[in-house]
């Protein structure tokens, strides 16, 4: 009943974008090109975005709420087991 017509937030490991990139580089054996931008540049890019790029504000919203433990419903759903970033990367780059 709790989950009916509700958003449910489940968080796995906490990491940084740089750590995620390093994990994917290690698993894929590839070096990714990373571009750093200022907050102002990202805001302008979001404001000017078209099509799928309009999804970016939703990602910001998701990051805001999943970074806050008060929104983590994991204890209510112990059967839900998020996979690690490493295991996810490995599943994408199976040899």
PDB file of N, CA and C in Angstrom:
ATOM      1  N   UNK A   1       0.811  -1.225   0.000  1.00  0.00           N
ATOM      2  CA  UNK A   1       0.000   0.000   0.000  1.00  0.00           C
ATOM      3  C   UNK A   1       0.845   1.275   0.000  1.00  0.00           C
ATOM      4  N   UNK A   2       1.984   1.242   0.675  1.00  0.00           N
ATOM      5  CA  UNK A   2       2.834   2.440   0.741  1.00  0.00           C
ATOM      6  C   UNK A   2       3.290   2.887  -0.643  1.00  0.00           C
ATOM      7  N   UNK A   3       3.573   1.935  -1.513  1.00  0.00           N
ATOM      8  CA  UNK A   3       4.161   2.281  -2.808  1.00  0.00           C
ATOM      9  C   UNK A   3       3.145   2.616  -3.890  1.00  0.00           C
ATOM     10  N   UNK A   4       1.888   2.394  -3.647  1.00  0.00           N
ATOM     11  CA  UNK A   4       0.884   2.653  -4.679  1.00  0.00           C
ATOM     12  C   UNK A   4       0.845   4.137  -5.041  1.00  0.00           C
ATOM     13  N   UNK A   5       1.073   4.415  -6.312  1.00  0.00           N
ATOM     14  CA  UNK A   5       1.042   5.783  -6.853  1.00  0.00           C
ATOM     15  C   UNK A   5       1.999   6.729  -6.133  1.00  0.00           C
ATOM     16  N   UNK A   6       3.122   6.210  -5.688  1.00  0.00           N
ATOM     17  CA  UNK A   6       4.105   7.019  -4.975  1.00  0.00           C
ATOM     18  C   UNK A   6       5.472   6.894  -5.641  1.00  0.00           C
ATOM     19  N   UNK A   7       6.304   7.880  -5.417  1.00  0.00           N
ATOM     20  CA  UNK A   7       7.710   7.771  -5.808  1.00  0.00           C
ATOM     21  C   UNK A   7       8.420   7.062  -4.671  1.00  0.00           C
ATOM     22  N   UNK A   8       9.271   6.149  -5.034  1.00  0.00           N
ATOM     23  CA  UNK A   8      10.035   5.419  -4.031  1.00  0.00           C
ATOM     24  C   UNK A   8      11.507   5.635  -4.334  1.00  0.00           C
ATOM     25  N   UNK A   9      12.257   6.042  -3.344  1.00  0.00           N
ATOM     26  CA  UNK A   9      13.678   6.307  -3.508  1.00  0.00           C
ATOM     27  C   UNK A   9      14.479   5.221  -2.797  1.00  0.00           C
ATOM     28  N   UNK A  10      15.283   4.518  -3.562  1.00  0.00           N
ATOM     29  CA  UNK A  10      16.170   3.486  -3.024  1.00  0.00           C
ATOM     30  C   UNK A  10      17.581   3.874  -3.431  1.00  0.00           C
ATOM     31  N   UNK A  11      18.470   3.941  -2.465  1.00  0.00           N
ATOM     32  CA  UNK A  11      19.837   4.276  -2.834  1.00  0.00           C
ATOM     33  C   UNK A  11      20.777   3.123  -2.535  1.00  0.00           C
ATOM     34  N   UNK A  12      21.731   2.995  -3.407  1.00  0.00           N
ATOM     35  CA  UNK A  12      22.775   1.999  -3.229  1.00  0.00           C
ATOM     36  C   UNK A  12      23.994   2.685  -2.659  1.00  0.00           C
ATOM     37  N   UNK A  13      25.125   2.436  -3.283  1.00  0.00           N
ATOM     38  CA  UNK A  13      26.348   3.072  -2.801  1.00  0.00           C
ATOM     39  C   UNK A  13      26.349   4.557  -3.141  1.00  0.00           C
ATOM     40  N   UNK A  14      27.068   5.310  -2.369  1.00  0.00           N
ATOM     41  CA  UNK A  14      27.248   6.729  -2.666  1.00  0.00           C
ATOM     42  C   UNK A  14      28.637   6.893  -3.262  1.00  0.00           C
ATOM     43  N   UNK A  15      28.696   7.667  -4.326  1.00  0.00           N
ATOM     44  CA  UNK A  15      29.970   7.850  -5.018  1.00  0.00           C
ATOM     45  C   UNK A  15      29.962   9.204  -5.706  1.00  0.00           C
ATOM     46  N   UNK A  16      31.041   9.527  -6.353  1.00  0.00           N
ATOM     47  CA  UNK A  16      31.124  10.779  -7.108  1.00  0.00           C
ATOM     48  C   UNK A  16      31.109  10.457  -8.595  1.00  0.00           C
ATOM     49  N   UNK A  17      30.837  11.458  -9.401  1.00  0.00           N
ATOM     50  CA  UNK A  17      30.881  11.262 -10.848  1.00  0.00           C
ATOM     51  C   UNK A  17      32.286  10.869 -11.296  1.00  0.00           C
ATOM     52  N   UNK A  18      33.302  11.452 -10.677  1.00  0.00           N
ATOM     53  CA  UNK A  18      34.682  11.098 -11.040  1.00  0.00           C
ATOM     54  C   UNK A  18      34.968   9.631 -10.724  1.00  0.00           C
ATOM     55  N   UNK A  19      34.468   9.131  -9.594  1.00  0.00           N
ATOM     56  CA  UNK A  19      34.677   7.727  -9.249  1.00  0.00           C
ATOM     57  C   UNK A  19      33.931   6.807 -10.222  1.00  0.00           C
ATOM     58  N   UNK A  20      32.755   7.219 -10.649  1.00  0.00           N
ATOM     59  CA  UNK A  20      32.000   6.426 -11.624  1.00  0.00           C
ATOM     60  C   UNK A  20      32.777   6.336 -12.929  1.00  0.00           C
ATOM     61  N   UNK A  21      33.307   7.464 -13.379  1.00  0.00           N
ATOM     62  CA  UNK A  21      34.089   7.484 -14.623  1.00  0.00           C
ATOM     63  C   UNK A  21      35.309   6.575 -14.487  1.00  0.00           C
ATOM     64  N   UNK A  22      36.012   6.662 -13.356  1.00  0.00           N
ATOM     65  CA  UNK A  22      37.184   5.810 -13.138  1.00  0.00           C
ATOM     66  C   UNK A  22      36.807   4.328 -13.171  1.00  0.00           C
ATOM     67  N   UNK A  23      35.671   3.976 -12.593  1.00  0.00           N
ATOM     68  CA  UNK A  23      35.218   2.587 -12.598  1.00  0.00           C
ATOM     69  C   UNK A  23      34.944   2.115 -14.017  1.00  0.00           C
ATOM     70  N   UNK A  24      34.231   2.937 -14.798  1.00  0.00           N
ATOM     71  CA  UNK A  24      33.926   2.561 -16.176  1.00  0.00           C
ATOM     72  C   UNK A  24      35.191   2.498 -17.031  1.00  0.00           C
ATOM     73  N   UNK A  25      36.142   3.393 -16.790  1.00  0.00           N
ATOM     74  CA  UNK A  25      37.404   3.336 -17.529  1.00  0.00           C
ATOM     75  C   UNK A  25      38.146   2.039 -17.226  1.00  0.00           C
ATOM     76  N   UNK A  26      38.192   1.668 -15.962  1.00  0.00           N
ATOM     77  CA  UNK A  26      38.892   0.447 -15.558  1.00  0.00           C
ATOM     78  C   UNK A  26      38.241  -0.784 -16.179  1.00  0.00           C
ATOM     79  N   UNK A  27      36.925  -0.878 -16.097  1.00  0.00           N
ATOM     80  CA  UNK A  27      36.214  -2.055 -16.601  1.00  0.00           C
ATOM     81  C   UNK A  27      36.266  -2.132 -18.129  1.00  0.00           C
ATOM     82  N   UNK A  28      36.139  -0.978 -18.790  1.00  0.00           N
ATOM     83  CA  UNK A  28      36.100  -0.970 -20.259  1.00  0.00           C
ATOM     84  C   UNK A  28      37.482  -0.973 -20.891  1.00  0.00           C
ATOM     85  N   UNK A  29      38.498  -0.688 -20.091  1.00  0.00           N
ATOM     86  CA  UNK A  29      39.861  -0.564 -20.609  1.00  0.00           C
ATOM     87  C   UNK A  29      39.974   0.579 -21.599  1.00  0.00           C
ATOM     88  N   UNK A  30      39.182   1.623 -21.400  1.00  0.00           N
ATOM     89  CA  UNK A  30      39.193   2.797 -22.267  1.00  0.00           C
ATOM     90  C   UNK A  30      39.360   4.044 -21.413  1.00  0.00           C
ATOM     91  N   UNK A  31      39.935   5.060 -22.003  1.00  0.00           N
ATOM     92  CA  UNK A  31      40.061   6.353 -21.336  1.00  0.00           C
ATOM     93  C   UNK A  31      38.954   7.252 -21.869  1.00  0.00           C
ATOM     94  N   UNK A  32      38.136   7.796 -20.989  1.00  0.00           N
ATOM     95  CA  UNK A  32      37.039   8.671 -21.401  1.00  0.00           C
ATOM     96  C   UNK A  32      37.499  10.113 -21.421  1.00  0.00           C
ATOM     97  N   UNK A  33      36.992  10.865 -22.368  1.00  0.00           N
ATOM     98  CA  UNK A  33      37.272  12.298 -22.406  1.00  0.00           C
ATOM     99  C   UNK A  33      36.266  12.981 -21.475  1.00  0.00           C
ATOM    100  N   UNK A  34      36.773  13.681 -20.497  1.00  0.00           N
ATOM    101  CA  UNK A  34      35.927  14.350 -19.506  1.00  0.00           C
ATOM    102  C   UNK A  34      36.090  15.850 -19.664  1.00  0.00           C
ATOM    103  N   UNK A  35      34.964  16.536 -19.717  1.00  0.00           N
ATOM    104  CA  UNK A  35      34.969  17.989 -19.814  1.00  0.00           C
ATOM    105  C   UNK A  35      34.311  18.563 -18.570  1.00  0.00           C
ATOM    106  N   UNK A  36      35.007  19.444 -17.891  1.00  0.00           N
ATOM    107  CA  UNK A  36      34.460  20.091 -16.699  1.00  0.00           C
ATOM    108  C   UNK A  36      33.893  21.438 -17.086  1.00  0.00           C
ATOM    109  N   UNK A  37      32.732  21.742 -16.534  1.00  0.00           N
ATOM    110  CA  UNK A  37      32.072  23.020 -16.824  1.00  0.00           C
ATOM    111  C   UNK A  37      31.652  23.677 -15.526  1.00  0.00           C
ATOM    112  N   UNK A  38      31.547  24.988 -15.564  1.00  0.00           N
ATOM    113  CA  UNK A  38      31.109  25.728 -14.384  1.00  0.00           C
ATOM    114  C   UNK A  38      29.597  25.560 -14.212  1.00  0.00           C
ATOM    115  N   UNK A  39      29.122  25.884 -13.036  1.00  0.00           N
ATOM    116  CA  UNK A  39      27.685  25.806 -12.767  1.00  0.00           C
ATOM    117  C   UNK A  39      26.921  26.732 -13.706  1.00  0.00           C
ATOM    118  N   UNK A  40      27.487  27.893 -14.010  1.00  0.00           N
ATOM    119  CA  UNK A  40      26.827  28.843 -14.908  1.00  0.00           C
ATOM    120  C   UNK A  40      26.690  28.262 -16.317  1.00  0.00           C
ATOM    121  N   UNK A  41      27.754  27.604 -16.783  1.00  0.00           N
ATOM    122  CA  UNK A  41      27.705  26.982 -18.115  1.00  0.00           C
ATOM    123  C   UNK A  41      26.646  25.875 -18.162  1.00  0.00           C
ATOM    124  N   UNK A  42      26.577  25.075 -17.108  1.00  0.00           N
ATOM    125  CA  UNK A  42      25.597  23.989 -17.073  1.00  0.00           C
ATOM    126  C   UNK A  42      24.174  24.531 -17.029  1.00  0.00           C
ATOM    127  N   UNK A  43      23.969  25.610 -16.279  1.00  0.00           N
ATOM    128  CA  UNK A  43      22.632  26.212 -16.221  1.00  0.00           C
ATOM    129  C   UNK A  43      22.228  26.735 -17.588  1.00  0.00           C
ATOM    130  N   UNK A  44      23.143  27.418 -18.281  1.00  0.00           N
ATOM    131  CA  UNK A  44      22.839  27.926 -19.611  1.00  0.00           C
ATOM    132  C   UNK A  44      22.555  26.777 -20.574  1.00  0.00           C
ATOM    133  N   UNK A  45      23.356  25.729 -20.495  1.00  0.00           N
ATOM    134  CA  UNK A  45      23.162  24.564 -21.357  1.00  0.00           C
ATOM    135  C   UNK A  45      21.776  23.952 -21.117  1.00  0.00           C
ATOM    136  N   UNK A  46      21.370  23.857 -19.875  1.00  0.00           N
ATOM    137  CA  UNK A  46      20.053  23.311 -19.543  1.00  0.00           C
ATOM    138  C   UNK A  46      18.946  24.227 -20.046  1.00  0.00           C
ATOM    139  N   UNK A  47      19.129  25.535 -19.830  1.00  0.00           N
ATOM    140  CA  UNK A  47      18.109  26.501 -20.266  1.00  0.00           C
ATOM    141  C   UNK A  47      17.934  26.496 -21.782  1.00  0.00           C
ATOM    142  N   UNK A  48      19.035  26.278 -22.520  1.00  0.00           N
ATOM    143  CA  UNK A  48      18.998  26.294 -23.982  1.00  0.00           C
ATOM    144  C   UNK A  48      18.703  24.929 -24.604  1.00  0.00           C
ATOM    145  N   UNK A  49      18.583  23.916 -23.785  1.00  0.00           N
ATOM    146  CA  UNK A  49      18.472  22.534 -24.277  1.00  0.00           C
ATOM    147  C   UNK A  49      17.179  22.284 -25.047  1.00  0.00           C
ATOM    148  N   UNK A  50      17.272  21.332 -25.959  1.00  0.00           N
ATOM    149  CA  UNK A  50      16.129  20.881 -26.754  1.00  0.00           C
ATOM    150  C   UNK A  50      16.047  19.359 -26.662  1.00  0.00           C
ATOM    151  N   UNK A  51      14.896  18.803 -26.916  1.00  0.00           N
ATOM    152  CA  UNK A  51      14.736  17.351 -26.990  1.00  0.00           C
ATOM    153  C   UNK A  51      15.075  16.649 -25.695  1.00  0.00           C
ATOM    154  N   UNK A  52      15.860  15.560 -25.826  1.00  0.00           N
ATOM    155  CA  UNK A  52      16.198  14.748 -24.667  1.00  0.00           C
ATOM    156  C   UNK A  52      16.971  15.517 -23.609  1.00  0.00           C
ATOM    157  N   UNK A  53      17.692  16.529 -24.018  1.00  0.00           N
ATOM    158  CA  UNK A  53      18.487  17.301 -23.062  1.00  0.00           C
ATOM    159  C   UNK A  53      17.608  18.011 -22.036  1.00  0.00           C
ATOM    160  N   UNK A  54      16.341  18.183 -22.336  1.00  0.00           N
ATOM    161  CA  UNK A  54      15.430  18.804 -21.364  1.00  0.00           C
ATOM    162  C   UNK A  54      15.246  17.924 -20.133  1.00  0.00           C
ATOM    163  N   UNK A  55      15.715  16.667 -20.208  1.00  0.00           N
ATOM    164  CA  UNK A  55      15.612  15.742 -19.096  1.00  0.00           C
ATOM    165  C   UNK A  55      16.567  16.102 -17.965  1.00  0.00           C
ATOM    166  N   UNK A  56      17.588  16.907 -18.249  1.00  0.00           N
ATOM    167  CA  UNK A  56      18.621  17.254 -17.276  1.00  0.00           C
ATOM    168  C   UNK A  56      18.066  17.790 -15.962  1.00  0.00           C
ATOM    169  N   UNK A  57      17.086  18.700 -15.966  1.00  0.00           N
ATOM    170  CA  UNK A  57      16.568  19.172 -14.677  1.00  0.00           C
ATOM    171  C   UNK A  57      15.994  18.040 -13.825  1.00  0.00           C
ATOM    172  N   UNK A  58      15.435  17.031 -14.463  1.00  0.00           N
ATOM    173  CA  UNK A  58      14.901  15.904 -13.706  1.00  0.00           C
ATOM    174  C   UNK A  58      16.025  15.113 -13.047  1.00  0.00           C
ATOM    175  N   UNK A  59      17.160  15.024 -13.724  1.00  0.00           N
ATOM    176  CA  UNK A  59      18.312  14.348 -13.129  1.00  0.00           C
ATOM    177  C   UNK A  59      18.812  15.117 -11.912  1.00  0.00           C
ATOM    178  N   UNK A  60      18.805  16.443 -12.010  1.00  0.00           N
ATOM    179  CA  UNK A  60      19.207  17.272 -10.869  1.00  0.00           C
ATOM    180  C   UNK A  60      18.283  17.012  -9.685  1.00  0.00           C
ATOM    181  N   UNK A  61      16.983  16.961  -9.971  1.00  0.00           N
ATOM    182  CA  UNK A  61      15.990  16.702  -8.936  1.00  0.00           C
ATOM    183  C   UNK A  61      16.241  15.341  -8.290  1.00  0.00           C
ATOM    184  N   UNK A  62      16.485  14.339  -9.110  1.00  0.00           N
ATOM    185  CA  UNK A  62      16.743  12.998  -8.611  1.00  0.00           C
ATOM    186  C   UNK A  62      17.986  12.983  -7.730  1.00  0.00           C
ATOM    187  N   UNK A  63      19.040  13.649  -8.166  1.00  0.00           N
ATOM    188  CA  UNK A  63      20.272  13.697  -7.389  1.00  0.00           C
ATOM    189  C   UNK A  63      20.048  14.394  -6.050  1.00  0.00           C
ATOM    190  N   UNK A  64      19.264  15.437  -6.055  1.00  0.00           N
ATOM    191  CA  UNK A  64      18.986  16.173  -4.824  1.00  0.00           C
ATOM    192  C   UNK A  64      18.301  15.283  -3.803  1.00  0.00           C
ATOM    193  N   UNK A  65      17.286  14.570  -4.227  1.00  0.00           N
ATOM    194  CA  UNK A  65      16.521  13.768  -3.284  1.00  0.00           C
ATOM    195  C   UNK A  65      17.218  12.477  -2.901  1.00  0.00           C
ATOM    196  N   UNK A  66      17.937  11.855  -3.810  1.00  0.00           N
ATOM    197  CA  UNK A  66      18.583  10.586  -3.463  1.00  0.00           C
ATOM    198  C   UNK A  66      19.817  10.819  -2.616  1.00  0.00           C
ATOM    199  N   UNK A  67      20.320  12.042  -2.597  1.00  0.00           N
ATOM    200  CA  UNK A  67      21.467  12.339  -1.741  1.00  0.00           C
ATOM    201  C   UNK A  67      21.028  12.600  -0.305  1.00  0.00           C
ATOM    202  N   UNK A  68      19.734  12.644  -0.063  1.00  0.00           N
ATOM    203  CA  UNK A  68      19.210  12.965   1.255  1.00  0.00           C
ATOM    204  C   UNK A  68      18.650  11.701   1.904  1.00  0.00           C
ATOM    205  N   UNK A  69      19.271  11.217   2.993  1.00  0.00           N
ATOM    206  CA  UNK A  69      18.823   9.966   3.613  1.00  0.00           C
ATOM    207  C   UNK A  69      17.359   9.959   4.048  1.00  0.00           C
ATOM    208  N   UNK A  70      16.767  11.113   4.311  1.00  0.00           N
ATOM    209  CA  UNK A  70      15.369  11.106   4.736  1.00  0.00           C
ATOM    210  C   UNK A  70      14.435  10.632   3.622  1.00  0.00           C
ATOM    211  N   UNK A  71      14.934  10.626   2.375  1.00  0.00           N
ATOM    212  CA  UNK A  71      14.118  10.177   1.259  1.00  0.00           C
ATOM    213  C   UNK A  71      14.436   8.731   0.860  1.00  0.00           C
ATOM    214  N   UNK A  72      15.309   8.073   1.619  1.00  0.00           N
ATOM    215  CA  UNK A  72      15.674   6.693   1.287  1.00  0.00           C
ATOM    216  C   UNK A  72      14.658   5.737   1.901  1.00  0.00           C
ATOM    217  N   UNK A  73      13.968   4.989   1.058  1.00  0.00           N
ATOM    218  CA  UNK A  73      12.955   4.046   1.526  1.00  0.00           C
ATOM    219  C   UNK A  73      13.478   2.612   1.575  1.00  0.00           C
ATOM    220  N   UNK A  74      14.792   2.431   1.541  1.00  0.00           N
ATOM    221  CA  UNK A  74      15.382   1.092   1.502  1.00  0.00           C
ATOM    222  C   UNK A  74      14.911   0.204   2.641  1.00  0.00           C
ATOM    223  N   UNK A  75      14.776   0.769   3.833  1.00  0.00           N
ATOM    224  CA  UNK A  75      14.394  -0.052   4.985  1.00  0.00           C
ATOM    225  C   UNK A  75      12.983  -0.609   4.839  1.00  0.00           C
ATOM    226  N   UNK A  76      12.142   0.043   4.062  1.00  0.00           N
ATOM    227  CA  UNK A  76      10.783  -0.448   3.845  1.00  0.00           C
ATOM    228  C   UNK A  76      10.739  -1.536   2.779  1.00  0.00           C
ATOM    229  N   UNK A  77      11.806  -1.635   1.982  1.00  0.00           N
ATOM    230  CA  UNK A  77      11.864  -2.606   0.889  1.00  0.00           C
ATOM    231  C   UNK A  77      13.180  -3.384   0.955  1.00  0.00           C
ATOM    232  N   UNK A  78      13.378  -4.201   1.977  1.00  0.00           N
ATOM    233  CA  UNK A  78      14.664  -4.892   2.125  1.00  0.00           C
ATOM    234  C   UNK A  78      14.957  -5.881   0.998  1.00  0.00           C
ATOM    235  N   UNK A  79      13.952  -6.302   0.260  1.00  0.00           N
ATOM    236  CA  UNK A  79      14.180  -7.249  -0.845  1.00  0.00           C
ATOM    237  C   UNK A  79      14.799  -6.566  -2.055  1.00  0.00           C
ATOM    238  N   UNK A  80      14.732  -5.242  -2.128  1.00  0.00           N
ATOM    239  CA  UNK A  80      15.324  -4.506  -3.243  1.00  0.00           C
ATOM    240  C   UNK A  80      16.810  -4.351  -2.954  1.00  0.00           C
ATOM    241  N   UNK A  81      17.621  -4.888  -3.838  1.00  0.00           N
ATOM    242  CA  UNK A  81      19.070  -4.863  -3.659  1.00  0.00           C
ATOM    243  C   UNK A  81      19.718  -4.159  -4.855  1.00  0.00           C
ATOM    244  N   UNK A  82      20.010  -2.861  -4.725  1.00  0.00           N
ATOM    245  CA  UNK A  82      20.676  -2.162  -5.832  1.00  0.00           C
ATOM    246  C   UNK A  82      22.051  -2.775  -6.092  1.00  0.00           C
ATOM    247  N   UNK A  83      22.450  -2.813  -7.353  1.00  0.00           N
ATOM    248  CA  UNK A  83      23.779  -3.334  -7.664  1.00  0.00           C
ATOM    249  C   UNK A  83      24.790  -2.193  -7.576  1.00  0.00           C
ATOM    250  N   UNK A  84      26.027  -2.553  -7.418  1.00  0.00           N
ATOM    251  CA  UNK A  84      27.077  -1.550  -7.311  1.00  0.00           C
ATOM    252  C   UNK A  84      27.395  -0.977  -8.695  1.00  0.00           C
ATOM    253  N   UNK A  85      28.047   0.160  -8.696  1.00  0.00           N
ATOM    254  CA  UNK A  85      28.500   0.764  -9.949  1.00  0.00           C
ATOM    255  C   UNK A  85      29.453  -0.194 -10.665  1.00  0.00           C
ATOM    256  N   UNK A  86      30.312  -0.834  -9.913  1.00  0.00           N
ATOM    257  CA  UNK A  86      31.258  -1.778 -10.508  1.00  0.00           C
ATOM    258  C   UNK A  86      30.517  -2.921 -11.206  1.00  0.00           C
ATOM    259  N   UNK A  87      29.559  -3.523 -10.539  1.00  0.00           N
ATOM    260  CA  UNK A  87      28.820  -4.631 -11.150  1.00  0.00           C
ATOM    261  C   UNK A  87      28.008  -4.163 -12.360  1.00  0.00           C
ATOM    262  N   UNK A  88      27.471  -2.957 -12.292  1.00  0.00           N
ATOM    263  CA  UNK A  88      26.732  -2.421 -13.436  1.00  0.00           C
ATOM    264  C   UNK A  88      27.668  -2.236 -14.630  1.00  0.00           C
ATOM    265  N   UNK A  89      28.827  -1.635 -14.384  1.00  0.00           N
ATOM    266  CA  UNK A  89      29.803  -1.432 -15.468  1.00  0.00           C
ATOM    267  C   UNK A  89      30.230  -2.776 -16.051  1.00  0.00           C
ATOM    268  N   UNK A  90      30.474  -3.748 -15.190  1.00  0.00           N
ATOM    269  CA  UNK A  90      30.872  -5.069 -15.662  1.00  0.00           C
ATOM    270  C   UNK A  90      29.783  -5.716 -16.511  1.00  0.00           C
ATOM    271  N   UNK A  91      28.526  -5.473 -16.163  1.00  0.00           N
ATOM    272  CA  UNK A  91      27.429  -6.057 -16.949  1.00  0.00           C
ATOM    273  C   UNK A  91      27.351  -5.433 -18.347  1.00  0.00           C
ATOM    274  N   UNK A  92      27.791  -4.199 -18.481  1.00  0.00           N
ATOM    275  CA  UNK A  92      27.767  -3.528 -19.780  1.00  0.00           C
ATOM    276  C   UNK A  92      28.950  -3.913 -20.656  1.00  0.00           C
ATOM    277  N   UNK A  93      30.062  -4.254 -20.029  1.00  0.00           N
ATOM    278  CA  UNK A  93      31.299  -4.551 -20.770  1.00  0.00           C
ATOM    279  C   UNK A  93      31.691  -6.006 -20.627  1.00  0.00           C
ATOM    280  N   UNK A  94      30.723  -6.902 -20.741  1.00  0.00           N
ATOM    281  CA  UNK A  94      31.031  -8.331 -20.674  1.00  0.00           C
ATOM    282  C   UNK A  94      31.926  -8.711 -21.849  1.00  0.00           C
ATOM    283  N   UNK A  95      32.897  -9.516 -21.563  1.00  0.00           N
ATOM    284  CA  UNK A  95      33.820  -9.958 -22.628  1.00  0.00           C
ATOM    285  C   UNK A  95      33.323 -11.244 -23.239  1.00  0.00           C
TER     286      UNK A  95
END
